Amino acid sequence: MESNIQENKNSMLQNFFVTSLQELYWAETHLAQMLNTMSTAATNTQLKEAFIEHMEETEQHRQRLEEVFSQLGIEPRTQPCMGLQGLFDEGWKVIDETEEGSSQRDVALIIAAQKVEHYEIASYGSLITLARTMGQNKVAELLVPTLEEEKEADLTLTTIAEAGINTEASQEKMNA
């Protein structure tokens, strides 16, 4: 039988686990807006579609986290995540500092998005392992599909970059 997280609410490990979940909940809540902006800023049709698709998955990720909180017997709450806030800020900066309609902007958007994906992959992977260690196997299983979707989103971005955007960007001249 799985233990309820409330039974050991004073455990530093469990506090860290819950805080990490709250940070991911914050990230998934804010990521949808960022992906919408990135889809609008992108030029390449495949890239636009990838951002929109991942934006829709992000809502599912948020809902899964709500299920996790329910499984743990705690209210879903957000906790700002400094690491992801910095990566989101990089995404805004990329849009501000690149030329609209350029492949160079698309490359920069891909890089910014992959940084977020890698952070999420590391976070979800670590929390799955930690949940299992703490005997929260149902929680771990709830998080596995999100981890797989994050990995797939990362692979999609790599595929799009390698399909020609990187080459196109390397041939564009920079406007002064």
Coordinates of N, CA and C in Angstrom, one line a residue:
M1 N 0.8 -1.2 0.0 CA 0.0 0.0 0.0 C 0.9 1.2 0.0
E2 N 0.5 2.2 -0.8 CA 1.3 3.4 -0.9 C 1.0 4.3 0.3
S3 N 2.1 5.0 0.8 CA 1.9 5.9 1.9 C 1.4 7.2 1.4
N4 N 0.6 7.9 2.2 CA 0.1 9.2 1.8 C 1.2 10.2 2.2
I5 N 1.5 11.1 1.3 CA 2.6 12.1 1.5 C 2.4 12.9 2.8
Q6 N 1.1 13.0 3.3 CA 0.9 13.8 4.5 C 1.4 13.1 5.7
E7 N 1.5 11.7 5.7 CA 1.9 11.0 6.8 C 3.3 11.4 7.3
N8 N 4.2 11.7 6.3 CA 5.5 12.1 6.6 C 5.8 13.6 6.2
K9 N 4.8 14.4 6.4 CA 4.9 15.8 5.9 C 6.1 16.6 6.4
N10 N 6.8 16.1 7.4 CA 8.0 16.8 7.9 C 9.2 16.4 7.2
S11 N 9.2 15.4 6.4 CA 10.3 14.8 5.8 C 10.9 15.9 4.8
M12 N 12.2 16.2 4.9 CA 12.8 17.1 4.0 C 12.7 16.6 2.5
L13 N 12.9 15.4 2.3 CA 12.8 14.8 1.0 C 11.4 14.9 0.4
Q14 N 10.4 14.7 1.2 CA 9.0 14.9 0.7 C 8.7 16.3 0.5
N15 N 9.2 17.2 1.3 CA 9.0 18.6 1.1 C 9.7 19.1 -0.2
F16 N 10.9 18.6 -0.5 CA 11.5 18.9 -1.7 C 10.7 18.3 -2.9
F17 N 10.2 17.1 -2.8 CA 9.4 16.5 -3.8 C 8.2 17.3 -4.1
V18 N 7.5 17.7 -3.1 CA 6.2 18.5 -3.3 C 6.6 19.9 -3.9
T19 N 7.7 20.5 -3.4 CA 8.1 21.8 -4.0 C 8.4 21.7 -5.5
S20 N 9.1 20.6 -5.8 CA 9.5 20.4 -7.2 C 8.2 20.2 -8.1
L21 N 7.2 19.5 -7.6 CA 6.0 19.3 -8.3 C 5.3 20.6 -8.4
Q22 N 5.3 21.5 -7.4 CA 4.7 22.8 -7.5 C 5.4 23.7 -8.5
E23 N 6.7 23.5 -8.6 CA 7.5 24.3 -9.6 C 7.1 23.8 -11.0
L24 N 7.0 22.5 -11.2 CA 6.5 22.0 -12.5 C 5.1 22.5 -12.9
Y25 N 4.3 22.5 -11.9 CA 2.9 22.9 -12.1 C 2.9 24.4 -12.5
W26 N 3.7 25.2 -11.9 CA 3.9 26.6 -12.3 C 4.4 26.7 -13.7
A27 N 5.4 25.9 -14.0 CA 6.0 25.9 -15.4 C 5.0 25.5 -16.4
E28 N 4.2 24.4 -16.2 CA 3.2 24.0 -17.2 C 2.1 25.0 -17.4
T29 N 1.8 25.7 -16.3 CA 0.8 26.7 -16.3 C 1.2 27.9 -17.2
H30 N 2.5 28.3 -17.1 CA 3.0 29.4 -17.8 C 3.6 29.0 -19.2
L31 N 3.9 27.8 -19.4 CA 4.5 27.4 -20.7 C 3.6 27.5 -21.8
A32 N 2.3 27.3 -21.6 CA 1.3 27.4 -22.7 C 1.4 28.7 -23.3
Q33 N 1.4 29.8 -22.6 CA 1.5 31.1 -23.1 C 2.8 31.3 -23.9
M34 N 3.9 30.8 -23.4 CA 5.2 30.9 -24.1 C 5.1 30.2 -25.4
L35 N 4.6 29.0 -25.4 CA 4.5 28.2 -26.7 C 3.6 28.9 -27.7
N36 N 2.5 29.5 -27.2 CA 1.7 30.3 -28.1 C 2.4 31.4 -28.8
T37 N 3.2 32.1 -28.0 CA 4.0 33.2 -28.5 C 5.0 32.7 -29.5
M38 N 5.7 31.6 -29.2 CA 6.7 31.0 -30.0 C 6.1 30.5 -31.3
S39 N 4.9 30.0 -31.3 CA 4.3 29.5 -32.6 C 4.0 30.7 -33.5
T40 N 3.6 31.8 -32.9 CA 3.3 33.0 -33.6 C 4.6 33.6 -34.2
A41 N 5.7 33.5 -33.4 CA 7.0 34.1 -33.9 C 7.7 33.3 -34.9
A42 N 7.4 32.0 -34.9 CA 8.1 31.1 -35.9 C 7.6 31.3 -37.3
T43 N 8.5 31.0 -38.2 CA 8.2 31.2 -39.7 C 7.9 29.8 -40.3
N44 N 8.7 28.8 -40.0 CA 8.5 27.5 -40.5 C 7.2 26.8 -40.1
T45 N 6.4 26.3 -41.0 CA 5.1 25.7 -40.7 C 5.2 24.5 -39.8
Q46 N 6.2 23.7 -40.0 CA 6.4 22.5 -39.1 C 6.7 22.9 -37.7
L47 N 7.5 24.0 -37.5 CA 7.8 24.5 -36.2 C 6.6 25.1 -35.5
K48 N 5.8 25.9 -36.3 CA 4.6 26.4 -35.7 C 3.7 25.3 -35.2
E49 N 3.5 24.3 -36.0 CA 2.7 23.2 -35.7 C 3.2 22.4 -34.5
A50 N 4.5 22.3 -34.4 CA 5.1 21.6 -33.2 C 4.8 22.3 -31.9
F51 N 5.0 23.7 -32.0 CA 4.7 24.5 -30.8 C 3.2 24.4 -30.4
I52 N 2.3 24.4 -31.4 CA 0.9 24.3 -31.1 C 0.6 23.0 -30.5
E53 N 1.1 21.9 -31.1 CA 0.9 20.6 -30.6 C 1.4 20.4 -29.1
H54 N 2.6 21.0 -28.9 CA 3.1 20.9 -27.5 C 2.3 21.7 -26.5
M55 N 1.8 22.8 -27.0 CA 1.0 23.7 -26.2 C -0.3 22.9 -25.7
E56 N -0.9 22.1 -26.6 CA -2.0 21.3 -26.2 C -1.6 20.2 -25.3
E57 N -0.4 19.6 -25.5 CA 0.1 18.6 -24.5 C 0.3 19.2 -23.2
T58 N 0.8 20.4 -23.1 CA 1.1 21.1 -21.9 C -0.1 21.2 -21.0
E59 N -1.3 21.4 -21.6 CA -2.5 21.4 -20.8 C -2.7 20.0 -20.1
Q60 N -2.4 18.9 -20.9 CA -2.5 17.6 -20.3 C -1.5 17.4 -19.2
H61 N -0.3 18.0 -19.4 CA 0.7 17.8 -18.3 C 0.2 18.5 -17.0
R62 N -0.4 19.7 -17.2 CA -0.9 20.4 -16.0 C -2.0 19.5 -15.3
Q63 N -2.9 19.0 -16.1 CA -3.9 18.1 -15.6 C -3.4 16.9 -14.9
R64 N -2.3 16.3 -15.4 CA -1.7 15.1 -14.8 C -1.1 15.5 -13.4
L65 N -0.5 16.7 -13.4 CA 0.1 17.2 -12.1 C -1.0 17.4 -11.1
E66 N -2.2 17.9 -11.5 CA -3.3 18.0 -10.6 C -3.7 16.6 -10.1
E67 N -3.7 15.6 -10.9 CA -4.0 14.2 -10.5 C -2.9 13.8 -9.5
V68 N -1.7 14.1 -9.7 CA -0.6 13.8 -8.8 C -0.9 14.4 -7.4
F69 N -1.2 15.7 -7.4 CA -1.5 16.4 -6.1 C -2.7 15.7 -5.4
S70 N -3.7 15.3 -6.2 CA -4.8 14.6 -5.6 C -4.4 13.3 -5.0
Q71 N -3.6 12.5 -5.7 CA -3.1 11.3 -5.2 C -2.3 11.4 -3.9
L72 N -1.6 12.5 -3.8 CA -0.8 12.8 -2.6 C -1.6 13.4 -1.5
G73 N -2.9 13.8 -1.8 CA -3.8 14.3 -0.8 C -3.5 15.8 -0.4
I74 N -3.0 16.5 -1.4 CA -2.7 17.9 -1.2 C -3.3 18.8 -2.3
E75 N -3.5 20.0 -2.0 CA -4.1 20.9 -3.0 C -3.0 21.3 -4.0
P76 N -3.4 21.4 -5.3 CA -2.5 21.9 -6.3 C -2.1 23.3 -6.1
R77 N -0.9 23.6 -6.0 CA -0.4 25.0 -5.8 C 0.8 25.2 -6.7
T78 N 1.0 26.4 -7.2 CA 2.2 26.7 -8.0 C 3.2 27.3 -7.1
Q79 N 4.5 27.0 -7.5 CA 5.7 27.6 -6.8 C 6.5 28.1 -7.9
P80 N 6.8 29.4 -8.0 CA 7.7 29.9 -9.1 C 9.0 29.1 -9.2
C81 N 9.4 28.8 -10.4 CA 10.6 28.0 -10.7 C 11.6 29.0 -11.3
M82 N 12.6 29.3 -10.6 CA 13.6 30.3 -11.0 C 14.4 29.8 -12.3
G83 N 14.7 28.5 -12.3 CA 15.4 27.9 -13.5 C 14.6 28.1 -14.8
L84 N 13.3 27.7 -14.7 CA 12.5 27.8 -15.9 C 12.1 29.2 -16.2
Q85 N 12.0 30.1 -15.2 CA 11.7 31.5 -15.5 C 12.9 32.0 -16.3
G86 N 14.1 31.7 -16.0 CA 15.2 32.1 -16.7 C 15.2 31.6 -18.2
L87 N 14.8 30.4 -18.4 CA 14.7 29.8 -19.7 C 13.5 30.5 -20.5
F88 N 12.4 30.8 -19.8 CA 11.3 31.5 -20.5 C 11.8 32.9 -20.9
D89 N 12.6 33.5 -20.0 CA 13.1 34.9 -20.4 C 14.0 34.8 -21.6
E90 N 14.8 33.7 -21.7 CA 15.6 33.5 -22.9 C 14.8 33.5 -24.1
G91 N 13.7 32.8 -24.0 CA 12.8 32.7 -25.2 C 12.2 34.0 -25.6
W92 N 11.8 34.9 -24.6 CA 11.4 36.2 -25.0 C 12.5 37.0 -25.6
K93 N 13.7 36.9 -25.1 CA 14.9 37.6 -25.6 C 15.2 37.2 -27.0
V94 N 15.1 35.9 -27.3 CA 15.3 35.4 -28.7 C 14.4 36.1 -29.7
I95 N 13.1 36.2 -29.3 CA 12.1 36.8 -30.1 C 12.5 38.3 -30.4
D96 N 12.8 39.0 -29.3 CA 13.2 40.4 -29.4 C 14.4 40.7 -30.2
E97 N 15.4 39.7 -30.2 CA 16.7 40.0 -30.8 C 16.9 39.3 -32.2
T98 N 15.9 38.7 -32.7 CA 16.0 38.1 -34.0 C 15.1 38.7 -35.0
E99 N 15.4 38.6 -36.3 CA 14.6 39.2 -37.3 C 13.3 38.4 -37.6
E100 N 12.2 39.1 -37.6 CA 10.9 38.4 -37.9 C 11.0 37.8 -39.3
G101 N 10.5 36.6 -39.4 CA 10.4 35.9 -40.6 C 11.7 35.2 -41.1
S102 N 12.7 35.2 -40.2 CA 14.0 34.6 -40.6 C 14.1 33.2 -40.0
S103 N 14.9 32.4 -40.8 CA 15.3 31.0 -40.3 C 16.2 31.1 -39.1
Q104 N 16.9 32.2 -38.9 CA 17.7 32.4 -37.8 C 16.9 32.5 -36.5
R105 N 15.7 33.2 -36.6 CA 14.8 33.3 -35.5 C 14.3 31.8 -35.2
D106 N 13.9 31.1 -36.2 CA 13.4 29.7 -36.0 C 14.5 28.9 -35.3
V107 N 15.7 29.0 -35.7 CA 16.8 28.2 -35.0 C 16.9 28.6 -33.6
A108 N 16.8 29.9 -33.3 CA 16.9 30.4 -31.9 C 15.7 30.0 -31.1
L109 N 14.6 29.9 -31.7 CA 13.4 29.4 -31.0 C 13.5 28.0 -30.7
I110 N 14.0 27.2 -31.6 CA 14.2 25.8 -31.4 C 15.2 25.6 -30.2
I111 N 16.3 26.3 -30.2 CA 17.3 26.2 -29.1 C 16.6 26.5 -27.8
A112 N 15.9 27.7 -27.8 CA 15.3 28.1 -26.5 C 14.3 27.1 -26.0
A113 N 13.5 26.5 -27.0 CA 12.5 25.5 -26.6 C 13.1 24.2 -26.1
Q114 N 14.2 23.8 -26.8 CA 14.9 22.6 -26.3 C 15.5 22.7 -24.9
K115 N 16.0 23.9 -24.6 CA 16.5 24.1 -23.2 C 15.4 23.9 -22.2
V116 N 14.2 24.3 -22.5 CA 13.0 24.1 -21.6 C 12.7 22.6 -21.6
E117 N 12.7 22.0 -22.7 CA 12.4 20.5 -22.8 C 13.4 19.7 -22.0
H118 N 14.7 20.1 -22.1 CA 15.7 19.3 -21.4 C 15.6 19.5 -19.9
Y119 N 15.2 20.7 -19.4 CA 14.9 21.0 -18.0 C 13.8 20.1 -17.5
E120 N 12.7 20.1 -18.3 CA 11.5 19.3 -18.0 C 11.8 17.8 -18.0
I121 N 12.6 17.4 -18.9 CA 13.0 15.9 -19.0 C 13.7 15.6 -17.7
A122 N 14.7 16.4 -17.4 CA 15.5 16.1 -16.1 C 14.6 16.2 -14.9
S123 N 13.7 17.1 -14.8 CA 12.8 17.3 -13.7 C 11.9 16.1 -13.6
Y124 N 11.1 15.8 -14.6 CA 10.2 14.7 -14.6 C 10.9 13.4 -14.3
G125 N 12.0 13.1 -15.0 CA 12.7 11.9 -14.8 C 13.2 11.7 -13.4
S126 N 13.7 12.8 -12.8 CA 14.1 12.7 -11.4 C 13.0 12.5 -10.4
L127 N 11.9 13.2 -10.7 CA 10.7 13.0 -9.8 C 10.1 11.6 -9.9
I128 N 10.1 11.0 -11.1 CA 9.6 9.7 -11.2 C 10.4 8.7 -10.4
T129 N 11.7 8.9 -10.5 CA 12.7 8.0 -9.7 C 12.4 8.3 -8.2
L130 N 12.3 9.5 -7.8 CA 12.1 9.8 -6.4 C 10.8 9.3 -5.9
A131 N 9.7 9.5 -6.7 CA 8.4 8.9 -6.3 C 8.5 7.4 -6.0
R132 N 9.2 6.7 -6.9 CA 9.3 5.3 -6.7 C 10.1 5.0 -5.5
T133 N 11.2 5.7 -5.2 CA 12.0 5.5 -4.0 C 11.1 5.7 -2.8
M134 N 10.2 6.7 -2.8 CA 9.4 7.0 -1.6 C 8.1 6.1 -1.6
G135 N 8.0 5.1 -2.5 CA 6.9 4.3 -2.4 C 5.6 4.8 -3.1
Q136 N 5.8 5.9 -3.8 CA 4.7 6.5 -4.5 C 4.6 6.1 -6.0
N137 N 4.4 4.7 -6.1 CA 4.4 4.2 -7.5 C 3.3 4.7 -8.4
K138 N 2.1 4.9 -7.8 CA 1.0 5.5 -8.7 C 1.4 6.9 -9.2
V139 N 2.0 7.7 -8.3 CA 2.4 9.0 -8.7 C 3.4 8.9 -9.8
A140 N 4.4 8.0 -9.7 CA 5.4 7.8 -10.7 C 4.8 7.5 -12.0
E141 N 3.8 6.6 -12.0 CA 3.2 6.1 -13.2 C 2.3 7.3 -13.9
L142 N 1.8 8.2 -13.1 CA 1.1 9.3 -13.6 C 2.0 10.3 -14.3
L143 N 3.3 10.3 -13.9 CA 4.3 11.2 -14.5 C 5.0 10.7 -15.7
V144 N 5.0 9.4 -15.9 CA 5.7 8.7 -17.0 C 5.2 9.2 -18.4
P145 N 3.9 9.3 -18.7 CA 3.5 9.8 -20.0 C 4.0 11.2 -20.3
T146 N 4.0 12.1 -19.3 CA 4.5 13.4 -19.5 C 6.0 13.4 -19.9
L147 N 6.8 12.6 -19.1 CA 8.2 12.5 -19.5 C 8.4 12.0 -20.9
E148 N 7.6 11.0 -21.3 CA 7.7 10.5 -22.7 C 7.3 11.6 -23.7
E149 N 6.3 12.4 -23.4 CA 5.9 13.5 -24.3 C 6.9 14.6 -24.4
E150 N 7.6 14.9 -23.3 CA 8.7 15.9 -23.3 C 9.8 15.4 -24.2
K151 N 10.2 14.1 -24.1 CA 11.2 13.6 -24.9 C 10.8 13.6 -26.4
E152 N 9.6 13.3 -26.7 CA 9.1 13.3 -28.1 C 9.1 14.8 -28.6
A153 N 8.8 15.7 -27.8 CA 8.8 17.1 -28.2 C 10.2 17.6 -28.6
D154 N 11.2 17.1 -27.7 CA 12.6 17.5 -28.0 C 13.0 16.8 -29.3
L155 N 12.7 15.6 -29.5 CA 13.1 14.9 -30.7 C 12.5 15.6 -32.0
T156 N 11.2 16.0 -31.9 CA 10.5 16.7 -33.0 C 11.3 18.0 -33.3
L157 N 11.7 18.7 -32.3 CA 12.4 20.0 -32.5 C 13.8 19.7 -33.2
T158 N 14.5 18.7 -32.8 CA 15.7 18.3 -33.4 C 15.5 17.9 -34.9
T159 N 14.5 17.1 -35.1 CA 14.2 16.7 -36.5 C 13.9 17.9 -37.4
I160 N 13.1 18.8 -36.9 CA 12.8 20.0 -37.7 C 14.0 20.8 -38.0
A161 N 14.9 21.0 -37.0 CA 16.1 21.7 -37.2 C 17.0 21.1 -38.2
E162 N 17.1 19.8 -38.1 CA 18.0 19.0 -39.1 C 17.4 18.9 -40.5
A163 N 16.1 19.1 -40.6 CA 15.4 19.0 -41.9 C 15.7 20.2 -42.8
G164 N 16.4 21.2 -42.3 CA 16.7 22.3 -43.2 C 16.8 23.7 -42.6
I165 N 16.1 23.9 -41.4 CA 16.1 25.3 -40.8 C 17.6 25.7 -40.5
N166 N 18.4 24.8 -39.9 CA 19.7 25.2 -39.6 C 20.5 25.6 -40.8
T167 N 20.4 24.8 -41.9 CA 21.1 25.2 -43.2 C 20.6 26.5 -43.7
E168 N 19.3 26.7 -43.7 CA 18.7 27.9 -44.2 C 19.3 29.1 -43.4
A169 N 19.3 29.0 -42.1 CA 19.7 30.0 -41.2 C 21.2 30.4 -41.5
S170 N 22.0 29.3 -41.8 CA 23.4 29.6 -42.0 C 23.7 30.4 -43.3
Q171 N 22.7 30.4 -44.1 CA 22.9 31.1 -45.4 C 22.2 32.5 -45.4
E172 N 21.5 32.8 -44.3 CA 20.9 34.2 -44.2 C 22.0 35.2 -43.8
K173 N 21.8 36.4 -44.3 CA 22.7 37.5 -43.9 C 22.0 38.2 -42.7
M174 N 22.8 38.6 -41.8 CA 22.3 39.3 -40.6 C 22.1 40.8 -41.0
N175 N 20.9 41.3 -40.7 CA 20.6 42.7 -40.9 C 21.2 43.6 -39.8
A176 N 21.8 44.6 -40.2 CA 22.5 45.5 -39.2 C 21.6 46.5 -38.6

